[in-house]
PDB file of N, CA, C and O in Angstrom:
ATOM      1  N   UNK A   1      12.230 -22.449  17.057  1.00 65.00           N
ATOM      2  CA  UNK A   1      11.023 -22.492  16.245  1.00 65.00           C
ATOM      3  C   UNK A   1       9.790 -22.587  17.139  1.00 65.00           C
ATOM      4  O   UNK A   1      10.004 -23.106  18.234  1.00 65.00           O
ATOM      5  N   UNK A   2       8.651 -22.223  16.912  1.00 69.00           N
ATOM      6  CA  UNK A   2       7.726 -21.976  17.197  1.00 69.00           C
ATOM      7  C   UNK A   2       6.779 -22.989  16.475  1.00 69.00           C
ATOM      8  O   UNK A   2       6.256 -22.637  15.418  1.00 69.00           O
ATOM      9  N   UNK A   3       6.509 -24.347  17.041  1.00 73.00           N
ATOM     10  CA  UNK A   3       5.763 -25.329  16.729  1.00 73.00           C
ATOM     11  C   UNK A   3       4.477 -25.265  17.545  1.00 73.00           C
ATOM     12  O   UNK A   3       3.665 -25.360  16.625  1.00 73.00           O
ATOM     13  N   UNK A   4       3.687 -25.158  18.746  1.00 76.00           N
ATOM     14  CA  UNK A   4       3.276 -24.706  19.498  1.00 76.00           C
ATOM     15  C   UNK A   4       1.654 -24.194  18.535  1.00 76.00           C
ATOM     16  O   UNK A   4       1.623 -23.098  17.975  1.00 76.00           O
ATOM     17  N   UNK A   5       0.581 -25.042  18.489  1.00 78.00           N
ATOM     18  CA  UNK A   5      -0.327 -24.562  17.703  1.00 78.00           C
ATOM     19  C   UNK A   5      -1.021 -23.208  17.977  1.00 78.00           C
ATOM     20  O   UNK A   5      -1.881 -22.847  17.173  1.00 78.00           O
ATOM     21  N   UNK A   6      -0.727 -22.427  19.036  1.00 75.00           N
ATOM     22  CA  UNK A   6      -0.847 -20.987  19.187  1.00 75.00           C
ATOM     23  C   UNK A   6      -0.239 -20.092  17.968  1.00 75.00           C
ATOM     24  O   UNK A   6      -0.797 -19.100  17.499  1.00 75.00           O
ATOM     25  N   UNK A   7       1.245 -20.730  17.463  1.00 77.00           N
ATOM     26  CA  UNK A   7       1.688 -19.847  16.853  1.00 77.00           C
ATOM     27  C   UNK A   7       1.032 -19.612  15.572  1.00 77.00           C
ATOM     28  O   UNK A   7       1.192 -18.607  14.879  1.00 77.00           O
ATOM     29  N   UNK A   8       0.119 -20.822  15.245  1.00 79.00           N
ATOM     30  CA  UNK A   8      -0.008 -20.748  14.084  1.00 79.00           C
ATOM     31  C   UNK A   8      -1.471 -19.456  13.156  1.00 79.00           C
ATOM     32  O   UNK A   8      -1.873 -19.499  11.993  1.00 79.00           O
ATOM     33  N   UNK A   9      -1.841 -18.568  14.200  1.00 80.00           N
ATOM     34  CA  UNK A   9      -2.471 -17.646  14.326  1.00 80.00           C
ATOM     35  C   UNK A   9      -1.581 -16.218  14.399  1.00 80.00           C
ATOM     36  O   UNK A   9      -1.924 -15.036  14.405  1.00 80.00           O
ATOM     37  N   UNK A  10      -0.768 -16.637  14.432  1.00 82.00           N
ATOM     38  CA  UNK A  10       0.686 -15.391  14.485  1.00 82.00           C
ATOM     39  C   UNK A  10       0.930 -14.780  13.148  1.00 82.00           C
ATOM     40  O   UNK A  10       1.406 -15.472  12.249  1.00 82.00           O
ATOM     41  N   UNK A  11       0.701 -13.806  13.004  1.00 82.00           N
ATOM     42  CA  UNK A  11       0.839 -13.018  11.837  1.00 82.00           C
ATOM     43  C   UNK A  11       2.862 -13.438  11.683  1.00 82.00           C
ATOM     44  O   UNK A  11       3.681 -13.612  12.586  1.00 82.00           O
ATOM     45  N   UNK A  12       3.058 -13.472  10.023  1.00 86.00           N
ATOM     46  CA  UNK A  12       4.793 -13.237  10.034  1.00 86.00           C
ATOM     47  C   UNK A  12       5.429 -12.205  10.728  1.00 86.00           C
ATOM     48  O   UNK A  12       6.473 -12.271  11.377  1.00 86.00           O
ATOM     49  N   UNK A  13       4.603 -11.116  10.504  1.00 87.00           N
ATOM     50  CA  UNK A  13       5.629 -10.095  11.113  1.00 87.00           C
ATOM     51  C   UNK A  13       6.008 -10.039  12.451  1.00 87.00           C
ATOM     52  O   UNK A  13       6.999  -9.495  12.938  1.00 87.00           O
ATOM     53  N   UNK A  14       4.742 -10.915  13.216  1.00 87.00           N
ATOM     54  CA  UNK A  14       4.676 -10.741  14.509  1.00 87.00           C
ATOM     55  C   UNK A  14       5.425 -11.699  14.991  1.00 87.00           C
ATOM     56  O   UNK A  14       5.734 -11.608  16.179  1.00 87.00           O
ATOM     57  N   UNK A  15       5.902 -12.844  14.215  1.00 90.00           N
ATOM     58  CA  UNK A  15       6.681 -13.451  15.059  1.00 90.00           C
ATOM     59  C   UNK A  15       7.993 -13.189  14.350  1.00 90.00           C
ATOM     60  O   UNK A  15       8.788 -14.061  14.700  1.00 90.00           O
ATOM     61  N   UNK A  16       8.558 -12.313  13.467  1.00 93.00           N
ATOM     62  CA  UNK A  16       9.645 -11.570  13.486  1.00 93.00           C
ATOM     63  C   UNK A  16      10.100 -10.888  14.637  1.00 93.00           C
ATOM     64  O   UNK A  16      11.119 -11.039  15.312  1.00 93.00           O
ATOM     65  N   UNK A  17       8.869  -9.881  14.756  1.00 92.00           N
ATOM     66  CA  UNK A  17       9.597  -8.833  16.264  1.00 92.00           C
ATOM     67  C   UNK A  17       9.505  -9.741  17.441  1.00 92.00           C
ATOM     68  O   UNK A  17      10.355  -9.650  18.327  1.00 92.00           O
ATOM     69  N   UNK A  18       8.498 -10.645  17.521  1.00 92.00           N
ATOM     70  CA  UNK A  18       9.251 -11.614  18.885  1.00 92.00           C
ATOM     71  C   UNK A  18      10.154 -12.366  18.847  1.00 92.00           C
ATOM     72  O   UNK A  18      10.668 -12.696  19.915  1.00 92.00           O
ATOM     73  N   UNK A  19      10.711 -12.952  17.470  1.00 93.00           N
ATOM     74  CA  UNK A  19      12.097 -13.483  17.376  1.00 93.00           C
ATOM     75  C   UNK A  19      13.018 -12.190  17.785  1.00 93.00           C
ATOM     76  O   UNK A  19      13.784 -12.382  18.729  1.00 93.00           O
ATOM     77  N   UNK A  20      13.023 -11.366  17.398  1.00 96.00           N
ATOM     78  CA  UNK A  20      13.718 -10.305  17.401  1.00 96.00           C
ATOM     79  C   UNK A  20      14.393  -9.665  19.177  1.00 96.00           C
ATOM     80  O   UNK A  20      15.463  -9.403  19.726  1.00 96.00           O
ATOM     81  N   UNK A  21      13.075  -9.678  19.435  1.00 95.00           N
ATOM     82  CA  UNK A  21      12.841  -9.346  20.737  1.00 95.00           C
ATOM     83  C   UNK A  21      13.294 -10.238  21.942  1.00 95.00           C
ATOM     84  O   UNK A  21      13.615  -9.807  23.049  1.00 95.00           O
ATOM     85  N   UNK A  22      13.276 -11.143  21.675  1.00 94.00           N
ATOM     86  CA  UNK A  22      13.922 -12.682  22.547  1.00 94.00           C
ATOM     87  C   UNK A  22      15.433 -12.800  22.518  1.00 94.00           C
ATOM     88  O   UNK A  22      15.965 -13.520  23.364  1.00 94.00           O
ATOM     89  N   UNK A  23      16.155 -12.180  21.648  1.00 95.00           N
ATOM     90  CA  UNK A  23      17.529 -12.320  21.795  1.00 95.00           C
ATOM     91  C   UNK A  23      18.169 -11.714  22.854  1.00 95.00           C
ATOM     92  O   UNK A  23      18.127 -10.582  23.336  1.00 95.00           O
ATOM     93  N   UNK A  24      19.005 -13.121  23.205  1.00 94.00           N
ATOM     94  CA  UNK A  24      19.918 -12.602  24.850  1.00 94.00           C
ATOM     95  C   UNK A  24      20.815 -11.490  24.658  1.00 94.00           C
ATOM     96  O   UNK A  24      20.663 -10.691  25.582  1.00 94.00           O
ATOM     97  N   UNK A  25      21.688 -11.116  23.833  1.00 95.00           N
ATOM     98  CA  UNK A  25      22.716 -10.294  23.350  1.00 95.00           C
ATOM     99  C   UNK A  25      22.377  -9.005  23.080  1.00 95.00           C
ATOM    100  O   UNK A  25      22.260  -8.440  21.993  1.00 95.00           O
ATOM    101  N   UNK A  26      22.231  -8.596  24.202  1.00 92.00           N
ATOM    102  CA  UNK A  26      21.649  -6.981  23.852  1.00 92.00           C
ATOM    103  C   UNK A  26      22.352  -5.948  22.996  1.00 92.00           C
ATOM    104  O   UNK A  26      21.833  -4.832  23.029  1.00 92.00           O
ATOM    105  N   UNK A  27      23.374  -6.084  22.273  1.00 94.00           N
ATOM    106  CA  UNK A  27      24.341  -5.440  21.450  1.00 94.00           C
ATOM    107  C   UNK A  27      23.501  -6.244  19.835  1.00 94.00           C
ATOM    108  O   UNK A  27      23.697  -5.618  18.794  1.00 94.00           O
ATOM    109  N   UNK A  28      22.656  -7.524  19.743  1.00 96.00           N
ATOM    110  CA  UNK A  28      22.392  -7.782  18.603  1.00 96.00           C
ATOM    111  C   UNK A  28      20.971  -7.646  18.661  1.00 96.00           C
ATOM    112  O   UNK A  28      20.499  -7.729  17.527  1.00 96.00           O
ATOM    113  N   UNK A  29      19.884  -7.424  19.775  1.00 96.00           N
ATOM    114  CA  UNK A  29      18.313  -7.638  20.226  1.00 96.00           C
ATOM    115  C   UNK A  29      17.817  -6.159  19.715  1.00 96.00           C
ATOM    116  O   UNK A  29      18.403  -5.105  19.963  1.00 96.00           O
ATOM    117  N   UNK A  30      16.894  -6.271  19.128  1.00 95.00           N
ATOM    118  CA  UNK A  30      16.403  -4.921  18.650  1.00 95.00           C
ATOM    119  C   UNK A  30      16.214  -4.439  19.858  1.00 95.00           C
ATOM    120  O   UNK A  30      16.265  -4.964  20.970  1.00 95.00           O
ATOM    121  N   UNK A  31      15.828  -2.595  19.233  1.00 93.00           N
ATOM    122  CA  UNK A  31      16.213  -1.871  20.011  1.00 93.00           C
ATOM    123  C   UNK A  31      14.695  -1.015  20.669  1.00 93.00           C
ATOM    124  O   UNK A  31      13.788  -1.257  19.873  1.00 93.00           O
ATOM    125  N   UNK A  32      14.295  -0.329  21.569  1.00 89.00           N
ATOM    126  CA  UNK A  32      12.907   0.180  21.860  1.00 89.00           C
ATOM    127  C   UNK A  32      12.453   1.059  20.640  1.00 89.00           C
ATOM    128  O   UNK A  32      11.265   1.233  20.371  1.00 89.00           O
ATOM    129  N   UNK A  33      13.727   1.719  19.762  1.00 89.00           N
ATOM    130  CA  UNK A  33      13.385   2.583  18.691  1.00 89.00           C
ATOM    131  C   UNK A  33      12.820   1.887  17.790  1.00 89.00           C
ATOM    132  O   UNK A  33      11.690   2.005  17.315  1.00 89.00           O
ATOM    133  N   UNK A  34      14.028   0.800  17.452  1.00 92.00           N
ATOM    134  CA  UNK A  34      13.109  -0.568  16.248  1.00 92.00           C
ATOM    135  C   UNK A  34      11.726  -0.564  16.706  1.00 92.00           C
ATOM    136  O   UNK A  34      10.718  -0.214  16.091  1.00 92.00           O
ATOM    137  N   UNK A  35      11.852  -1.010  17.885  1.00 92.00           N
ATOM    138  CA  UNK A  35      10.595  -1.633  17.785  1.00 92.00           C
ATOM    139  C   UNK A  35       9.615  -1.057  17.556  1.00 92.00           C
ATOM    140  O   UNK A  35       8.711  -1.694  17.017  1.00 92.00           O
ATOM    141  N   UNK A  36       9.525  -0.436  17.694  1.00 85.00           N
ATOM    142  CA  UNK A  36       8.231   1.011  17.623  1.00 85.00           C
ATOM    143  C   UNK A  36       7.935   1.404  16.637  1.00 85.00           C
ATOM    144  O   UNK A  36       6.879   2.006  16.441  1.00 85.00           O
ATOM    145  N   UNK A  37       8.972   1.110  15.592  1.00 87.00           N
ATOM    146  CA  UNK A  37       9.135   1.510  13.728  1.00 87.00           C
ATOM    147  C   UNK A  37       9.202  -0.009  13.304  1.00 87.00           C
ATOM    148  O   UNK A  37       9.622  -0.117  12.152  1.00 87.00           O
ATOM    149  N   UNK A  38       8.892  -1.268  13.936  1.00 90.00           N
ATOM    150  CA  UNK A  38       8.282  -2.116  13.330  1.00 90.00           C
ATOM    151  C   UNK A  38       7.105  -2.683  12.431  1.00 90.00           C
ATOM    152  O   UNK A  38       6.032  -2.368  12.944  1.00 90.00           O
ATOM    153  N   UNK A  39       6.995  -3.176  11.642  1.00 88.00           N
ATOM    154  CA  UNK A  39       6.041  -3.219  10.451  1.00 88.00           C
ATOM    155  C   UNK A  39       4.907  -3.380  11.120  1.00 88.00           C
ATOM    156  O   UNK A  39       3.947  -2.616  11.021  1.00 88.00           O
ATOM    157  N   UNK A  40       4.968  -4.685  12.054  1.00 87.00           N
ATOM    158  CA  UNK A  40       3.840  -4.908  13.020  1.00 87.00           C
ATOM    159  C   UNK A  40       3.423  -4.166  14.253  1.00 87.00           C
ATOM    160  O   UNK A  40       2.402  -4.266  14.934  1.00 87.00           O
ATOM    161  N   UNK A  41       4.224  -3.581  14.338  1.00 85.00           N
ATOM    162  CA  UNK A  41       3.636  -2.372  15.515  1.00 85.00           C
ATOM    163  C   UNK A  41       2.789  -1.574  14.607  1.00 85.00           C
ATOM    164  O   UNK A  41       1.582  -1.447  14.813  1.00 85.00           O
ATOM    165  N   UNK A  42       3.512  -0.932  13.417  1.00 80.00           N
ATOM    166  CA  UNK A  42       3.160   0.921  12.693  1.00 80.00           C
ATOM    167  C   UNK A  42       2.094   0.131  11.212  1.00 80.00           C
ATOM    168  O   UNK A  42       1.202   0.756  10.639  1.00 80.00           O
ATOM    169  N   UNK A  43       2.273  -0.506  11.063  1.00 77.00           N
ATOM    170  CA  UNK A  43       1.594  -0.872  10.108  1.00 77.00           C
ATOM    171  C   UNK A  43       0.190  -0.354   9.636  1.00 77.00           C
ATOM    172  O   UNK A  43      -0.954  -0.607  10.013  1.00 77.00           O
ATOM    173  N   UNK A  44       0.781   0.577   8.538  1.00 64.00           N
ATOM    174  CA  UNK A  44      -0.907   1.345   7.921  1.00 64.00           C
ATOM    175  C   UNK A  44      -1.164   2.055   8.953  1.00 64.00           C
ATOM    176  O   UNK A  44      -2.355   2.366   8.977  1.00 64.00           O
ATOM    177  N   UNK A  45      -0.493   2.503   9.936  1.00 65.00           N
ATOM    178  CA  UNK A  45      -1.346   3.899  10.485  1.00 65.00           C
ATOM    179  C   UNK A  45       0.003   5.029  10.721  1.00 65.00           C
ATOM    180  O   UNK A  45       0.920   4.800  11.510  1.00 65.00           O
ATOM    181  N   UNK A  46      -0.052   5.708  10.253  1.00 68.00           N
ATOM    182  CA  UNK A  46       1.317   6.876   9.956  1.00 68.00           C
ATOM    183  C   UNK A  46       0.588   7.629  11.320  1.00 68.00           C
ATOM    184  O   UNK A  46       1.402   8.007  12.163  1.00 68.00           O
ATOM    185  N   UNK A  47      -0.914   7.894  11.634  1.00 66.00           N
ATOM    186  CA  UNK A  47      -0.931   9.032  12.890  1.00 66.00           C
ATOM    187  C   UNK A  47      -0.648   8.155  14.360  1.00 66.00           C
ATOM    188  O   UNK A  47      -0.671   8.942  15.307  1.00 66.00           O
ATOM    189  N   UNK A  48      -0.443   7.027  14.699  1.00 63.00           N
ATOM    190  CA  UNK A  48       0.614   6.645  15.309  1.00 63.00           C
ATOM    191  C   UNK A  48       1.656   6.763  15.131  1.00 63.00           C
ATOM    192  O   UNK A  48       2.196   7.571  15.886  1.00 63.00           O
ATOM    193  N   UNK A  49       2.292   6.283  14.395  1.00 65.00           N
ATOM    194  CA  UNK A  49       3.634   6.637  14.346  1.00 65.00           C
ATOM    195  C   UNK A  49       4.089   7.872  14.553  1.00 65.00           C
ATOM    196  O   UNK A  49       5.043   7.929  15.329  1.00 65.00           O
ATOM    197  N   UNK A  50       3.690   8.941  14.080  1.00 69.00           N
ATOM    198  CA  UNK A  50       3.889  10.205  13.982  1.00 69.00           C
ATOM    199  C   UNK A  50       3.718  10.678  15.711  1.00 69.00           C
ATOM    200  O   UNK A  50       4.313  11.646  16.185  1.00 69.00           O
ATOM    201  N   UNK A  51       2.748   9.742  16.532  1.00 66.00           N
ATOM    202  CA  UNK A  51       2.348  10.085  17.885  1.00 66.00           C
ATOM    203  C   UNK A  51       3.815   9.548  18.825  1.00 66.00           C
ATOM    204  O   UNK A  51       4.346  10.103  19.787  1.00 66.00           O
ATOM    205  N   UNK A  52       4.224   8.145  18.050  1.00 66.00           N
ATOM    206  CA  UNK A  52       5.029   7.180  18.716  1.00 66.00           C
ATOM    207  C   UNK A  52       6.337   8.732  18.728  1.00 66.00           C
ATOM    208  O   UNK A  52       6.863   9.370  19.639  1.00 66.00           O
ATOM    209  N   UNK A  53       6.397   8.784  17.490  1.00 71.00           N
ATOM    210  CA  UNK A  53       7.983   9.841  17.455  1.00 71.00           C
ATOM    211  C   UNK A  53       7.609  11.009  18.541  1.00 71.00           C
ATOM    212  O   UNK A  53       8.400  11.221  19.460  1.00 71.00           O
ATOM    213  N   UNK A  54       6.674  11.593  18.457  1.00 72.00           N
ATOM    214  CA  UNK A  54       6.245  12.474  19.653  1.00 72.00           C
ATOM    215  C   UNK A  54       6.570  12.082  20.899  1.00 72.00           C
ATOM    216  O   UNK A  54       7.424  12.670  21.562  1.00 72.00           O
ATOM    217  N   UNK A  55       5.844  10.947  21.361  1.00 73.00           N
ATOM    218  CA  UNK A  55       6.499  10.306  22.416  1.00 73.00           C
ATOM    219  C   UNK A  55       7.881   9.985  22.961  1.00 73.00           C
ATOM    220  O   UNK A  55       8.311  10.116  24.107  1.00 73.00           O
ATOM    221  N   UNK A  56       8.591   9.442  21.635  1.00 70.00           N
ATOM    222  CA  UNK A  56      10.187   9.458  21.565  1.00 70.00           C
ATOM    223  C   UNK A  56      10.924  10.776  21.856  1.00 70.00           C
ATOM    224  O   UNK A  56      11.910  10.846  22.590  1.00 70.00           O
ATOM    225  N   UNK A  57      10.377  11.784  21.233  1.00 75.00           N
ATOM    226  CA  UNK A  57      11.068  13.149  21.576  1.00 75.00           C
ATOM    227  C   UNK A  57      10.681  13.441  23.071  1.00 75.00           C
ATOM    228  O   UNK A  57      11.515  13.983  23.796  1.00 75.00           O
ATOM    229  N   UNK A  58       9.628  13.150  23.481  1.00 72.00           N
ATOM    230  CA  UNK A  58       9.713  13.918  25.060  1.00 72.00           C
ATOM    231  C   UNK A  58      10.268  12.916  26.015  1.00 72.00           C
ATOM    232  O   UNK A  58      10.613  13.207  27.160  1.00 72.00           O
ATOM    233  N   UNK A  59      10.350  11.516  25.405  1.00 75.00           N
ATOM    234  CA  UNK A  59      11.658  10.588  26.546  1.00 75.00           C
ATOM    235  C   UNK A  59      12.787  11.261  26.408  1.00 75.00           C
ATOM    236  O   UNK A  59      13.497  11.303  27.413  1.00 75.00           O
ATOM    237  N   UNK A  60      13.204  11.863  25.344  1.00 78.00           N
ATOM    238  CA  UNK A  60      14.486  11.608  25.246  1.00 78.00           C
ATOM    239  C   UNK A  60      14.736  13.407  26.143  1.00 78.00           C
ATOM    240  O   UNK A  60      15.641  13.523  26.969  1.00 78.00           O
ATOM    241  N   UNK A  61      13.918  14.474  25.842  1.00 79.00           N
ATOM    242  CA  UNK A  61      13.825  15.097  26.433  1.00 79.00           C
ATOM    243  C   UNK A  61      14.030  15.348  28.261  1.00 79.00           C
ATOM    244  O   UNK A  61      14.851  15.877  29.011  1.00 79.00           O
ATOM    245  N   UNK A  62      12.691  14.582  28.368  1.00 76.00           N
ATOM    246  CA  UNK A  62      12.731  13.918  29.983  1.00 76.00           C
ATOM    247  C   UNK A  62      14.367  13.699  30.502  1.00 76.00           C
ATOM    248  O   UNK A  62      14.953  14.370  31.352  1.00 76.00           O
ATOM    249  N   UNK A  63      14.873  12.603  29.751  1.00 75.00           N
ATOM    250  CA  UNK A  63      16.268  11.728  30.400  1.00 75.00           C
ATOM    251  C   UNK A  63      17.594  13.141  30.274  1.00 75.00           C
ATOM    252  O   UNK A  63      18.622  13.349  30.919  1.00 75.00           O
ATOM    253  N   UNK A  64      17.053  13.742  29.341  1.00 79.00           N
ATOM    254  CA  UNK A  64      18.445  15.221  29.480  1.00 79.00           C
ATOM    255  C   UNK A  64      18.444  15.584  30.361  1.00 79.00           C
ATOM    256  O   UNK A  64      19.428  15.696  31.093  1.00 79.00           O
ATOM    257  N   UNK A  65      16.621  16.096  30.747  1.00 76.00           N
ATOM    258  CA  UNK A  65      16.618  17.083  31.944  1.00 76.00           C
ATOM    259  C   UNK A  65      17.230  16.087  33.364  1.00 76.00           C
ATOM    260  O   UNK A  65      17.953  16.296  34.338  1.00 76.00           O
ATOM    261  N   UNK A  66      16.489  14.974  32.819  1.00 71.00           N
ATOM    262  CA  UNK A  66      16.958  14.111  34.272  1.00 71.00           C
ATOM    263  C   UNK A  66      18.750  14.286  34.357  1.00 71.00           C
ATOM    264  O   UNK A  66      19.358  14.672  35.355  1.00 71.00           O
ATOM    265  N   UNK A  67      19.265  13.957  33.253  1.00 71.00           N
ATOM    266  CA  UNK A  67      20.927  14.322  33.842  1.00 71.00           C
ATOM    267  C   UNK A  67      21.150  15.263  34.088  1.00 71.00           C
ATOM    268  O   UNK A  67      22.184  15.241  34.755  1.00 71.00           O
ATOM    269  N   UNK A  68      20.589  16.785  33.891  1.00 67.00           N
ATOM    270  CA  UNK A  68      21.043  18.066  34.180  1.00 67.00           C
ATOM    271  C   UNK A  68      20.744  17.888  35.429  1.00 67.00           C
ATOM    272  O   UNK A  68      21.560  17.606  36.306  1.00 67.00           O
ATOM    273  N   UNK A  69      19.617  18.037  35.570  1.00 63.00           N
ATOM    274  CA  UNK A  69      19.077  18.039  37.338  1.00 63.00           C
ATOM    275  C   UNK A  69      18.679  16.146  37.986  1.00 63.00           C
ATOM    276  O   UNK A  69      17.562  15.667  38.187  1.00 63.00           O
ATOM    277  N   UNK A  70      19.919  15.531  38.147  1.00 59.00           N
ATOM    278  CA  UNK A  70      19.938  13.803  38.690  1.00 59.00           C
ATOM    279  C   UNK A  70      18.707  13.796  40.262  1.00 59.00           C
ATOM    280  O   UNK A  70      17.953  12.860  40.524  1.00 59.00           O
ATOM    281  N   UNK A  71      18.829  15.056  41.054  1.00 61.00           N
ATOM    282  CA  UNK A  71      18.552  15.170  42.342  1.00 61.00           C
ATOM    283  C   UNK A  71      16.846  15.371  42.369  1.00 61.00           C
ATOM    284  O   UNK A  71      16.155  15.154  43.364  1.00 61.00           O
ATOM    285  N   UNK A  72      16.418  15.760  41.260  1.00 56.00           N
ATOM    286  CA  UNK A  72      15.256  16.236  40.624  1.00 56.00           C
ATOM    287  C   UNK A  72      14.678  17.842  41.271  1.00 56.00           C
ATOM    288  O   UNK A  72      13.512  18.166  41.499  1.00 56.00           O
ATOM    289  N   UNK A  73      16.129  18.786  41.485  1.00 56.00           N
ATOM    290  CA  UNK A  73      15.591  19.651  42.127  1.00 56.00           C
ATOM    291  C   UNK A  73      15.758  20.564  40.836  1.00 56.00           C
ATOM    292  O   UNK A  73      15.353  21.726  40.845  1.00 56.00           O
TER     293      UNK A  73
END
């Protein structure tokens, strides 16, 4: 818990994704995709989000090419 009079300026959602985000168990800790499609990240602005998924497609892009060519030639 978060007693700590800082927190108490903490929006809910926001200390959802940092609960979220703090978990040791990386098989149960949200994930970089969550997070990014979190309420408190995307909240009320769809032309982020829409930028964030853009972004997501050319990582995921990037990391193919990186396994085709590992040597970067």
């Amino acid at each position: 818990d978060y007693k700590h009079p800082w927190w108490t300026k903490v929006s809910p959602e926001a200390m959802d994704l940092v609960k979220k985000l703090l978990i040791k168990d990386k098989e149960v800790r949200i994930t970089i995709e969550k997070t990014l499609e979190h309420p408190w990240i995307t909240a009320g602005d769809q032309a982020l989000i829409s930028k964030r998924r853009q972004s997501n497609d050319f990582i995921e892009k990037f990391k193919a090419m990186a396994l085709v060519n590992p040597d970067g030639s």
